[in-house]
Tab-separated table of C-alpha atoms and ligand atoms in Angstrom:
chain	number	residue	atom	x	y	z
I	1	UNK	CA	-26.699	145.867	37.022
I	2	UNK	CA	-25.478	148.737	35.384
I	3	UNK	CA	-22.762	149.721	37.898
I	4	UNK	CA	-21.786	145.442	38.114
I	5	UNK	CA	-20.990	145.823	33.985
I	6	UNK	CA	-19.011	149.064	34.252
I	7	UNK	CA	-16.713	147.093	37.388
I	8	UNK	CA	-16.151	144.074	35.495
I	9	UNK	CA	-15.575	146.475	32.110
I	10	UNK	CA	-13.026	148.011	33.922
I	11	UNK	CA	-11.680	145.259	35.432
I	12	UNK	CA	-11.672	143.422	32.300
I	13	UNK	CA	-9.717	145.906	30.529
I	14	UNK	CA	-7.039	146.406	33.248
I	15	UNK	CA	-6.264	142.893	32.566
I	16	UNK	CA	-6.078	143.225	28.973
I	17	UNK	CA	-3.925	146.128	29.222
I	18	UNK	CA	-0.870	144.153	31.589
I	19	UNK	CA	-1.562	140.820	29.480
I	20	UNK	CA	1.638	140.145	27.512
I	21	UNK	CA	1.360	136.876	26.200
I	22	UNK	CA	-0.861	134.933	23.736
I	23	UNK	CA	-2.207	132.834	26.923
I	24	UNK	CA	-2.861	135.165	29.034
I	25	UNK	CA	-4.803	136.667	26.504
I	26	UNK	CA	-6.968	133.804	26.065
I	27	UNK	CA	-7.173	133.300	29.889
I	28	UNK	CA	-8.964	136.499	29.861
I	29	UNK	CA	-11.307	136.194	26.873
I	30	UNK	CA	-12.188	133.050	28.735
I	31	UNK	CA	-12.479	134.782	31.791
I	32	UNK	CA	-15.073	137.176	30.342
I	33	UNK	CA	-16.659	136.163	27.713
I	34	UNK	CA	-16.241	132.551	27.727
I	35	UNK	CA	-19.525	129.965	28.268
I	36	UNK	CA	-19.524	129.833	32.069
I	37	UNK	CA	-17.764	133.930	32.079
I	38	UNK	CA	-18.293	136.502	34.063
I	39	UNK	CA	-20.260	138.062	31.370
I	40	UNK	CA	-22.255	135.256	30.198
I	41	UNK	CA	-23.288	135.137	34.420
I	42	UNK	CA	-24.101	138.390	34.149
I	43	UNK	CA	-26.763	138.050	31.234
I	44	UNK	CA	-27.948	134.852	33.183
I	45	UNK	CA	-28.947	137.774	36.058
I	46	UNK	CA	-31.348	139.212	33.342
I	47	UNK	CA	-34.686	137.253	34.393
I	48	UNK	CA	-34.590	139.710	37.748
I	49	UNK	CA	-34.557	142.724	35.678
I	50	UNK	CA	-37.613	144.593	34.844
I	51	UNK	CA	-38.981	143.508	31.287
I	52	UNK	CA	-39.176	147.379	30.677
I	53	UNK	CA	-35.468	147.345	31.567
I	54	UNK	CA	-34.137	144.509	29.618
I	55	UNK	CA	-33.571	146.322	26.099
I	56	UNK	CA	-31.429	148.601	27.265
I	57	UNK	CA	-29.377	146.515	30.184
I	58	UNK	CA	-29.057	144.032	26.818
I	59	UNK	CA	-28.084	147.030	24.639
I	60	UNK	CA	-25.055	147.051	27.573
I	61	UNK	CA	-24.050	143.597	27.858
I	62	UNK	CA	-23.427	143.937	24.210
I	63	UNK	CA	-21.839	147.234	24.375
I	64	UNK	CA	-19.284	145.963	26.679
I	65	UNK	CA	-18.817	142.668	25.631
I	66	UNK	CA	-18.035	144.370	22.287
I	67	UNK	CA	-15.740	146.632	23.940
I	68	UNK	CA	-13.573	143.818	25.462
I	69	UNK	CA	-13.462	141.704	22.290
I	70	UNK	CA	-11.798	145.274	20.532
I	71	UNK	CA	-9.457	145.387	23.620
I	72	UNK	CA	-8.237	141.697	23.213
I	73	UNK	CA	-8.265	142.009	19.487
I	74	UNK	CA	-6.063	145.317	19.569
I	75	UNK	CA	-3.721	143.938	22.298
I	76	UNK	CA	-3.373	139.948	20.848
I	77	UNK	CA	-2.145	141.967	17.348
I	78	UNK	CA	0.587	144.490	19.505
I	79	UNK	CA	1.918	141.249	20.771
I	80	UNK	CA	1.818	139.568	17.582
I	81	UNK	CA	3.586	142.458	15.948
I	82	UNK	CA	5.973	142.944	18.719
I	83	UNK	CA	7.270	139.274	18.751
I	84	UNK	CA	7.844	139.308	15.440
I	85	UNK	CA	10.240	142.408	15.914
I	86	UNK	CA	11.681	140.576	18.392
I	87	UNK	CA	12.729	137.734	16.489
I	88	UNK	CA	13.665	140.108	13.694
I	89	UNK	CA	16.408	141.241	15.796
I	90	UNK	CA	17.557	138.109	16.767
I	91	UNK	CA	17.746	136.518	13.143
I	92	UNK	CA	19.388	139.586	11.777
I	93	UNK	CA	21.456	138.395	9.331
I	94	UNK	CA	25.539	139.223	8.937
I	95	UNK	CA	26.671	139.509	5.146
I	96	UNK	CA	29.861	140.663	6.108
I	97	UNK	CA	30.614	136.863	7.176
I	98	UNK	CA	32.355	134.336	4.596
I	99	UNK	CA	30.081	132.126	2.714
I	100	UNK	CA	29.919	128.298	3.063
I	101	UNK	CA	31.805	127.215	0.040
I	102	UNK	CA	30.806	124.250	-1.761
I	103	UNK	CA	32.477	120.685	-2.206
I	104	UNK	CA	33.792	120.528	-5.950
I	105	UNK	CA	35.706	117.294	-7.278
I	106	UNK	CA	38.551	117.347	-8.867
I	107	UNK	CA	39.263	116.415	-12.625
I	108	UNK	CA	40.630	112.584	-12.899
I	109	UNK	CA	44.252	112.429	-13.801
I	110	UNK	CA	43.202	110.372	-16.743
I	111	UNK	CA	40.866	112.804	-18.619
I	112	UNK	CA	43.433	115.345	-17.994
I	113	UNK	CA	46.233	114.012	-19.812
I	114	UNK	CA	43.169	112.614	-22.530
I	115	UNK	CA	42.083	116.210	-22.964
I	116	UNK	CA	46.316	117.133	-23.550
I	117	UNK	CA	46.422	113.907	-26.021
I	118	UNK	CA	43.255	114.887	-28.138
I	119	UNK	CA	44.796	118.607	-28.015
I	120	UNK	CA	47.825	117.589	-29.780
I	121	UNK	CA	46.313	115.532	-32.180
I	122	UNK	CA	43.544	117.679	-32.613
I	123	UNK	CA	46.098	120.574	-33.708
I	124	UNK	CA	47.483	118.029	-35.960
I	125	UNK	CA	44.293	117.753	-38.024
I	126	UNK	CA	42.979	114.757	-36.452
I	127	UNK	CA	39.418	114.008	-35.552
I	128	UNK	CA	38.365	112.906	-32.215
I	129	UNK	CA	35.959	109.905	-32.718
I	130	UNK	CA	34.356	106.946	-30.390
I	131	UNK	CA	33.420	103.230	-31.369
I	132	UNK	CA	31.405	100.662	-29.090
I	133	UNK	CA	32.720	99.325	-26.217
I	134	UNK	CA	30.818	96.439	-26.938
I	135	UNK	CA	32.244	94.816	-30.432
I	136	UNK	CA	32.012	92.109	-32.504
I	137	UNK	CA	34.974	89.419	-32.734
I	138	UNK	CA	34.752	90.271	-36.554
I	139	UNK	CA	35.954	94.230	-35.924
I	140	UNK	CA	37.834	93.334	-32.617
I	141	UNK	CA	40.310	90.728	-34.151
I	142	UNK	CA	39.335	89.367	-37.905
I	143	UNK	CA	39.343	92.724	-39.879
I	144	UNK	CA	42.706	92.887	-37.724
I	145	UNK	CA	44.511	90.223	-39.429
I	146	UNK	CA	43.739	88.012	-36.097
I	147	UNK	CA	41.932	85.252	-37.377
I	148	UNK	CA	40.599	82.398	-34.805
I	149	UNK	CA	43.759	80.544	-33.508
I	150	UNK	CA	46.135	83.262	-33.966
I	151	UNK	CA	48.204	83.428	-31.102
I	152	UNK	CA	47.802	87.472	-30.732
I	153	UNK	CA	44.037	86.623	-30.113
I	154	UNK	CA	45.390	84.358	-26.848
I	155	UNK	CA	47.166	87.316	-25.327
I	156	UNK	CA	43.649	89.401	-25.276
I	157	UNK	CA	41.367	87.525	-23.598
I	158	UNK	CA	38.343	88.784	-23.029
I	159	UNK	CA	34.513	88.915	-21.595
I	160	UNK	CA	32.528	86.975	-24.204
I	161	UNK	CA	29.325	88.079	-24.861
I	162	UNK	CA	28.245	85.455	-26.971
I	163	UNK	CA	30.762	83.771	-29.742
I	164	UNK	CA	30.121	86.623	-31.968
I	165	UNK	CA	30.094	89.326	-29.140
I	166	UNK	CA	32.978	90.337	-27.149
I	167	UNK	CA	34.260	93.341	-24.657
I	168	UNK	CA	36.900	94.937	-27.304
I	169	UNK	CA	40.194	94.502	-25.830
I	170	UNK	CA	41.411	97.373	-27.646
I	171	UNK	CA	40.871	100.532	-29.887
I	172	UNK	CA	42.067	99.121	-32.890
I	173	UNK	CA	38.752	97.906	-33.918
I	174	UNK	CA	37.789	101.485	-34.467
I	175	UNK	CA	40.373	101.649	-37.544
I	176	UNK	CA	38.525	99.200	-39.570
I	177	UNK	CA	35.162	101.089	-38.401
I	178	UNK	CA	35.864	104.479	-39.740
I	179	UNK	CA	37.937	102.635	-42.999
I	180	UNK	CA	34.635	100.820	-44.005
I	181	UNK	CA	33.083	104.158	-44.036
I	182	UNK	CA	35.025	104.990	-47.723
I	183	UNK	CA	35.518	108.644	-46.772
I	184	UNK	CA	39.214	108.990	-47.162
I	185	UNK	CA	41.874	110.633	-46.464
I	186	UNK	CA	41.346	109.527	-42.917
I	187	UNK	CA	42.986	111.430	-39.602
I	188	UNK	CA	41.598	110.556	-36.460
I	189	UNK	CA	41.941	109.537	-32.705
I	190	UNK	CA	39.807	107.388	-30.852
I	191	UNK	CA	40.082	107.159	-27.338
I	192	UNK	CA	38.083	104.876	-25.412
I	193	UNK	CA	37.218	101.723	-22.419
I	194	UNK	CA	38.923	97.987	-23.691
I	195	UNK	CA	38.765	94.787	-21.483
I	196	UNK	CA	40.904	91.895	-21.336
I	197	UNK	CA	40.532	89.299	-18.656
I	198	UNK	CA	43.360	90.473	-16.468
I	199	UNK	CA	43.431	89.865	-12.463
I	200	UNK	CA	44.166	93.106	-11.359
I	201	UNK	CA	47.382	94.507	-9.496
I	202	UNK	CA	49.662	97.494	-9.256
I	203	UNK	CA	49.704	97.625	-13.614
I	204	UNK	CA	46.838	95.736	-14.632
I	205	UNK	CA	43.132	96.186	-14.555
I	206	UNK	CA	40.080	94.306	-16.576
I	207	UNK	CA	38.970	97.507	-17.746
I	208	UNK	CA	41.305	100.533	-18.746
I	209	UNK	CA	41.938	102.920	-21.696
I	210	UNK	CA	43.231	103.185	-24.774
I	211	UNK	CA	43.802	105.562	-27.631
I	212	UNK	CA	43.901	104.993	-31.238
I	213	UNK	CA	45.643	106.786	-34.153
I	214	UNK	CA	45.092	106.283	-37.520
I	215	UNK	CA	46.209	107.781	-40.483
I	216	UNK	CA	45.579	107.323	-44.120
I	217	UNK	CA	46.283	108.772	-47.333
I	218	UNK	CA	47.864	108.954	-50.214
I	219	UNK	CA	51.911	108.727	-50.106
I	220	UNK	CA	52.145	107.879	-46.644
I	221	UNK	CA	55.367	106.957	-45.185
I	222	UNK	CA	56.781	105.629	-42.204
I	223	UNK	CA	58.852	109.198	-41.840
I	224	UNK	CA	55.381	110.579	-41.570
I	225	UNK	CA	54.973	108.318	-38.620
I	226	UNK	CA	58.135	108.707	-37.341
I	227	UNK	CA	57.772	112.615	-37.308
I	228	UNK	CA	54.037	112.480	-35.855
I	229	UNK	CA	55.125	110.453	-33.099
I	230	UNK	CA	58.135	112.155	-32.369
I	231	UNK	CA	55.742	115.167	-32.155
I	232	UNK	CA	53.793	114.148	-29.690
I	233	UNK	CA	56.165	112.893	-27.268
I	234	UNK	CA	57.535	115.948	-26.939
I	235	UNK	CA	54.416	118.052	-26.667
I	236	UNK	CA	53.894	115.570	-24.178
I	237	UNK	CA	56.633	114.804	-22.306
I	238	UNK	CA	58.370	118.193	-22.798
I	239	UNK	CA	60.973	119.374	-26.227
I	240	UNK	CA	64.028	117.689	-24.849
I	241	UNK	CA	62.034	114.215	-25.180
I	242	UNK	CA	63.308	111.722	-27.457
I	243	UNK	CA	61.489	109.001	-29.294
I	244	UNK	CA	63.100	105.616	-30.368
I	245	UNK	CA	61.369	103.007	-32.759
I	246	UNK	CA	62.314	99.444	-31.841
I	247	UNK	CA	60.953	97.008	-34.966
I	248	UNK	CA	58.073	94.972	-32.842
I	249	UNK	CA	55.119	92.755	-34.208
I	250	UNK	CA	51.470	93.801	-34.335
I	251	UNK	CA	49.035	91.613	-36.828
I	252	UNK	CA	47.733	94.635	-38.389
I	253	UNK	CA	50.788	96.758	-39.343
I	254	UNK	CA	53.734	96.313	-41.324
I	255	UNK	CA	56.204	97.065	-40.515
I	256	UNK	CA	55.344	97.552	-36.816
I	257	UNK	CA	57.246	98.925	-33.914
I	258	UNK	CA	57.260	99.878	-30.576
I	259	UNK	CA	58.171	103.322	-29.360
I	260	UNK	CA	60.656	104.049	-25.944
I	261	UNK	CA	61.231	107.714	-24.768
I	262	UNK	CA	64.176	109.280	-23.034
I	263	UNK	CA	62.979	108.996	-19.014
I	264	UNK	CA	62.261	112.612	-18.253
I	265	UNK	CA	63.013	112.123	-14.963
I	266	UNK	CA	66.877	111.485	-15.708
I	267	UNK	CA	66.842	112.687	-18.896
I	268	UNK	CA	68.192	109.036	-20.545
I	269	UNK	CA	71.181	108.442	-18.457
I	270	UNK	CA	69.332	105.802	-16.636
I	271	UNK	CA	67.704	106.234	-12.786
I	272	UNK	CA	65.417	104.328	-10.659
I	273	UNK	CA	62.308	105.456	-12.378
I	274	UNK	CA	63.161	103.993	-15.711
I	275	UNK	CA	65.115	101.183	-14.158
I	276	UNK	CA	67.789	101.812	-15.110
I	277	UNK	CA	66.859	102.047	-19.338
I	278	UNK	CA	66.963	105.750	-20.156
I	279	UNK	CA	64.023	104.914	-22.856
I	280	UNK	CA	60.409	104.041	-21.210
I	281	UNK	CA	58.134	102.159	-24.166
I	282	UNK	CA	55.051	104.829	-24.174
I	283	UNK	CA	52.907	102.800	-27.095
I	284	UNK	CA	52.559	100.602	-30.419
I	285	UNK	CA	52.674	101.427	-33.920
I	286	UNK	CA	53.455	100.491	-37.100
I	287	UNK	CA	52.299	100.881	-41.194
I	288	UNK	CA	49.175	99.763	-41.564
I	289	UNK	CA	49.153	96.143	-43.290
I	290	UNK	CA	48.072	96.196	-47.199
I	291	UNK	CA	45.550	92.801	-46.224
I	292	UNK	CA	44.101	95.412	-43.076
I	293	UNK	CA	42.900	98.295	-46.059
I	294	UNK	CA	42.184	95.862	-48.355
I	295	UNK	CA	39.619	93.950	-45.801
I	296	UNK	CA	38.210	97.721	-45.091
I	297	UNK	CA	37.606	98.544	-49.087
I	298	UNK	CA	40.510	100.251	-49.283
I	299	UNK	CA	42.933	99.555	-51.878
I	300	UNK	CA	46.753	99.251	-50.791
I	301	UNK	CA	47.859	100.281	-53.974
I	302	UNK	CA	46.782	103.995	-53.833
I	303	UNK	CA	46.765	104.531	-49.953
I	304	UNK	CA	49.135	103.917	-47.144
I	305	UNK	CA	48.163	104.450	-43.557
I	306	UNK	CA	50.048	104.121	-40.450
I	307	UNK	CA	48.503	103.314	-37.270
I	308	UNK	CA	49.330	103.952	-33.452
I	309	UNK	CA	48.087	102.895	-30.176
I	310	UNK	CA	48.424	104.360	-26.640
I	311	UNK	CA	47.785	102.972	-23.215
I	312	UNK	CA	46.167	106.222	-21.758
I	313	UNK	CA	46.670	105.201	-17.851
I	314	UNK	CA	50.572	104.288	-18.545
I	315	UNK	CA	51.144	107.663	-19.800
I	316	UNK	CA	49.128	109.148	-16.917
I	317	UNK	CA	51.021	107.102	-14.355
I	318	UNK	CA	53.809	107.911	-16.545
I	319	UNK	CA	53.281	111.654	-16.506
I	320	UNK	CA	52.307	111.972	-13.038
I	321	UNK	CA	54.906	109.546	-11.787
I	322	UNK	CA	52.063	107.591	-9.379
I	323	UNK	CA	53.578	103.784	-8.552
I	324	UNK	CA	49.773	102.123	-8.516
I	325	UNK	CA	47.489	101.535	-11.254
I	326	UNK	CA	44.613	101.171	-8.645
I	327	UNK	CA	44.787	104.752	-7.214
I	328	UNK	CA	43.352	105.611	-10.558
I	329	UNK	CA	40.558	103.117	-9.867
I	330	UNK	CA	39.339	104.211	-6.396
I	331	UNK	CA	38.295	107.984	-7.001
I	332	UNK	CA	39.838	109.334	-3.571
I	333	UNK	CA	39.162	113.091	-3.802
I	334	UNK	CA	42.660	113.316	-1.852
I	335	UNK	CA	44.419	111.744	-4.145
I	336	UNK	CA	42.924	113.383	-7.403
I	337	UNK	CA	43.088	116.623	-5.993
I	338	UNK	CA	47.154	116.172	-6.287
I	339	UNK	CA	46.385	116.881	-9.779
S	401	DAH	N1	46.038	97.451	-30.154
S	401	DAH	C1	47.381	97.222	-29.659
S	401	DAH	C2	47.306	96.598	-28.267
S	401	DAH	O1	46.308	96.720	-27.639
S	401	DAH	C3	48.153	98.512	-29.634
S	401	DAH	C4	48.517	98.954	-31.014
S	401	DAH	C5	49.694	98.616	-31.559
S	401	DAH	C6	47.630	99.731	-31.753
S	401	DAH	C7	50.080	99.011	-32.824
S	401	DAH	C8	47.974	100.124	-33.041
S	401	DAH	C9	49.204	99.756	-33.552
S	401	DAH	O2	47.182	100.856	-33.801
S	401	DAH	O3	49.555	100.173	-34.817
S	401	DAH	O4	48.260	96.039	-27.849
């Protein structure tokens, strides 16, 4: 009995010592000590040995099946240890080699030339401020001098919300907004959406962008205008711009006008771009009307105002010379990244 434990000892632990993977490990603690093992036989044997005998030839099985569960234990952890090395080596990893850069977008051509407009205007003194997109048909065209039936209030239709409720079809509403507030003098910008029910095609769009000047103070004069404007066209445009007021109609200025630059592109002698003009019309303006302050709270007698306002995509497409209004609709990365 004792020489049959010593063989299969040995013979166990040979194995163990050329197993080199996980399964064969297990083959062999299955081999051995498993329920129907070698070892397991072996203590089966133990009803033919003396009962004198059988404390120590137990003392032995244990021994040695102790032995081999240390041998499989010690070997199963080298392997473990060695194939993680191995994959160590093989995921070693390279930081000499370029990163993976990430996707960024690319600023829209629209809030670019907004962020140059409210820079102007902003080192002018002005104030940058917002009004709802959503208005009421009081703000959007009464307090505007457009009552119901004036014909102005035909040439912006809208999206009705309900009769009282309407998608503003343009900035202007904001004037009487920040008039009704009292605090005066007043110099501010307010760029922002407006609606109008337009089909839409290479220059129009239901939805677009506006921005909305308005000054007001004492002494104000239509030179004051004149000079602001002129300002910004060339911070704009570039200094060689020049600005021409052509007398126009608005409801809520007097007197209004409309205001052409010199093409930059030819400079004013007249080219393809500007169709042959010289002058492209760049926005609206005008003094703003005595009845428009007076609806505010303001009186007319002690302030003057003048008012201005500025399609923002026709001075992007201007600026950026792009033939399509709907480019600036469809948010291809390709095309704003020519920007
Ligand atoms: N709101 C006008 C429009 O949408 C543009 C405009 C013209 C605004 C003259 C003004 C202005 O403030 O004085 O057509």
């Amino acid at each position: 009995m004792q020489e049959k434990l010593q063989k299969l000892l040995e013979e166990a632990l040979n194995s163990i010592a050329n197993a080199n993977t996980k399964e064969a490990i297990n083959d062999i603690k299955v081999k051995y000590l498993g329920k129907k093992g070698e070892l397991t036989a072996v203590l089966k044997g133990m009803k033919d040995v003396l009962p004198e005998d059988r404390p120590k030839v137990g003392a032995l099985v244990n021994d040695t099946r102790k032995e081999i569960e240390e041998a499989l234990e010690k070997t199963s952890k080298d392997l473990k240890a060695k194939l993680r090395a191995e994959k160590m080596k093989l995921e070693k990893i390279d930081v000499t080699l370029p990163a993976k850069k990430g996707i960024l977008g690319h600023r829209h051509p629209n809030s670019i030339v907004l962020d140059e407009v409210e820079r102007i205007f902003v080192g002018m003194g002005y104030e940058v401020v917002e009004g709802p997109e959503v208005e009421y048909d009081l703000y959007n065209f009464e307090k505007l001098n457009i009552p119901d039936g004036h014909p102005a209030k035909d040439e912006q239709d809208t999206f009705y919300i309900n009769d009282e409720i309407v998608l503003r079809t343009q900035t202007s509403p904001v004037q009487a907004r920040v008039m009704e507030q009292g605090k005066l003098p007043i110099r501010m910008i307010a760029p922002g959406r407006v609606f109008r029910s337009d089909e839409v095609d290479a220059t129009h769009s239901p939805s677009f962008h506006q921005i909305e000047g308005l000054v007001i103070d004492k002494n104000i004069t239509f030179a004051d205008l004149k000079g602001t404007l002129d300002v910004f066209a060339k911070e704009l445009f570039g200094p060689e711009t020049k600005t021409k007021f052509r007398p126009h109609h608005f409801p809520f200025t007097e007197p209004s006008a409309e205001v052409d630059v010199t093409c930059f592109k030819c400079g004013g002698k007249g080219c393809r771009f500007c169709k042959g003009e010289g002058w492209i019309e760049i926005l609206g303006c005008g003094m703003v009307h005595p009845h428009v302050l007076e609806m505010s709270g303001i009186d007319p007698n002690v302030y003057q105002g003048f008012a201005f306002g500025v399609g923002l995509e026709r001075i992007t497409l201007l600026k950026y010379e792009i033939d399509d209004m709907r480019l600036l609709y469809e948010n291809d990365i390709r095309f704003l990244q020519q920007f």
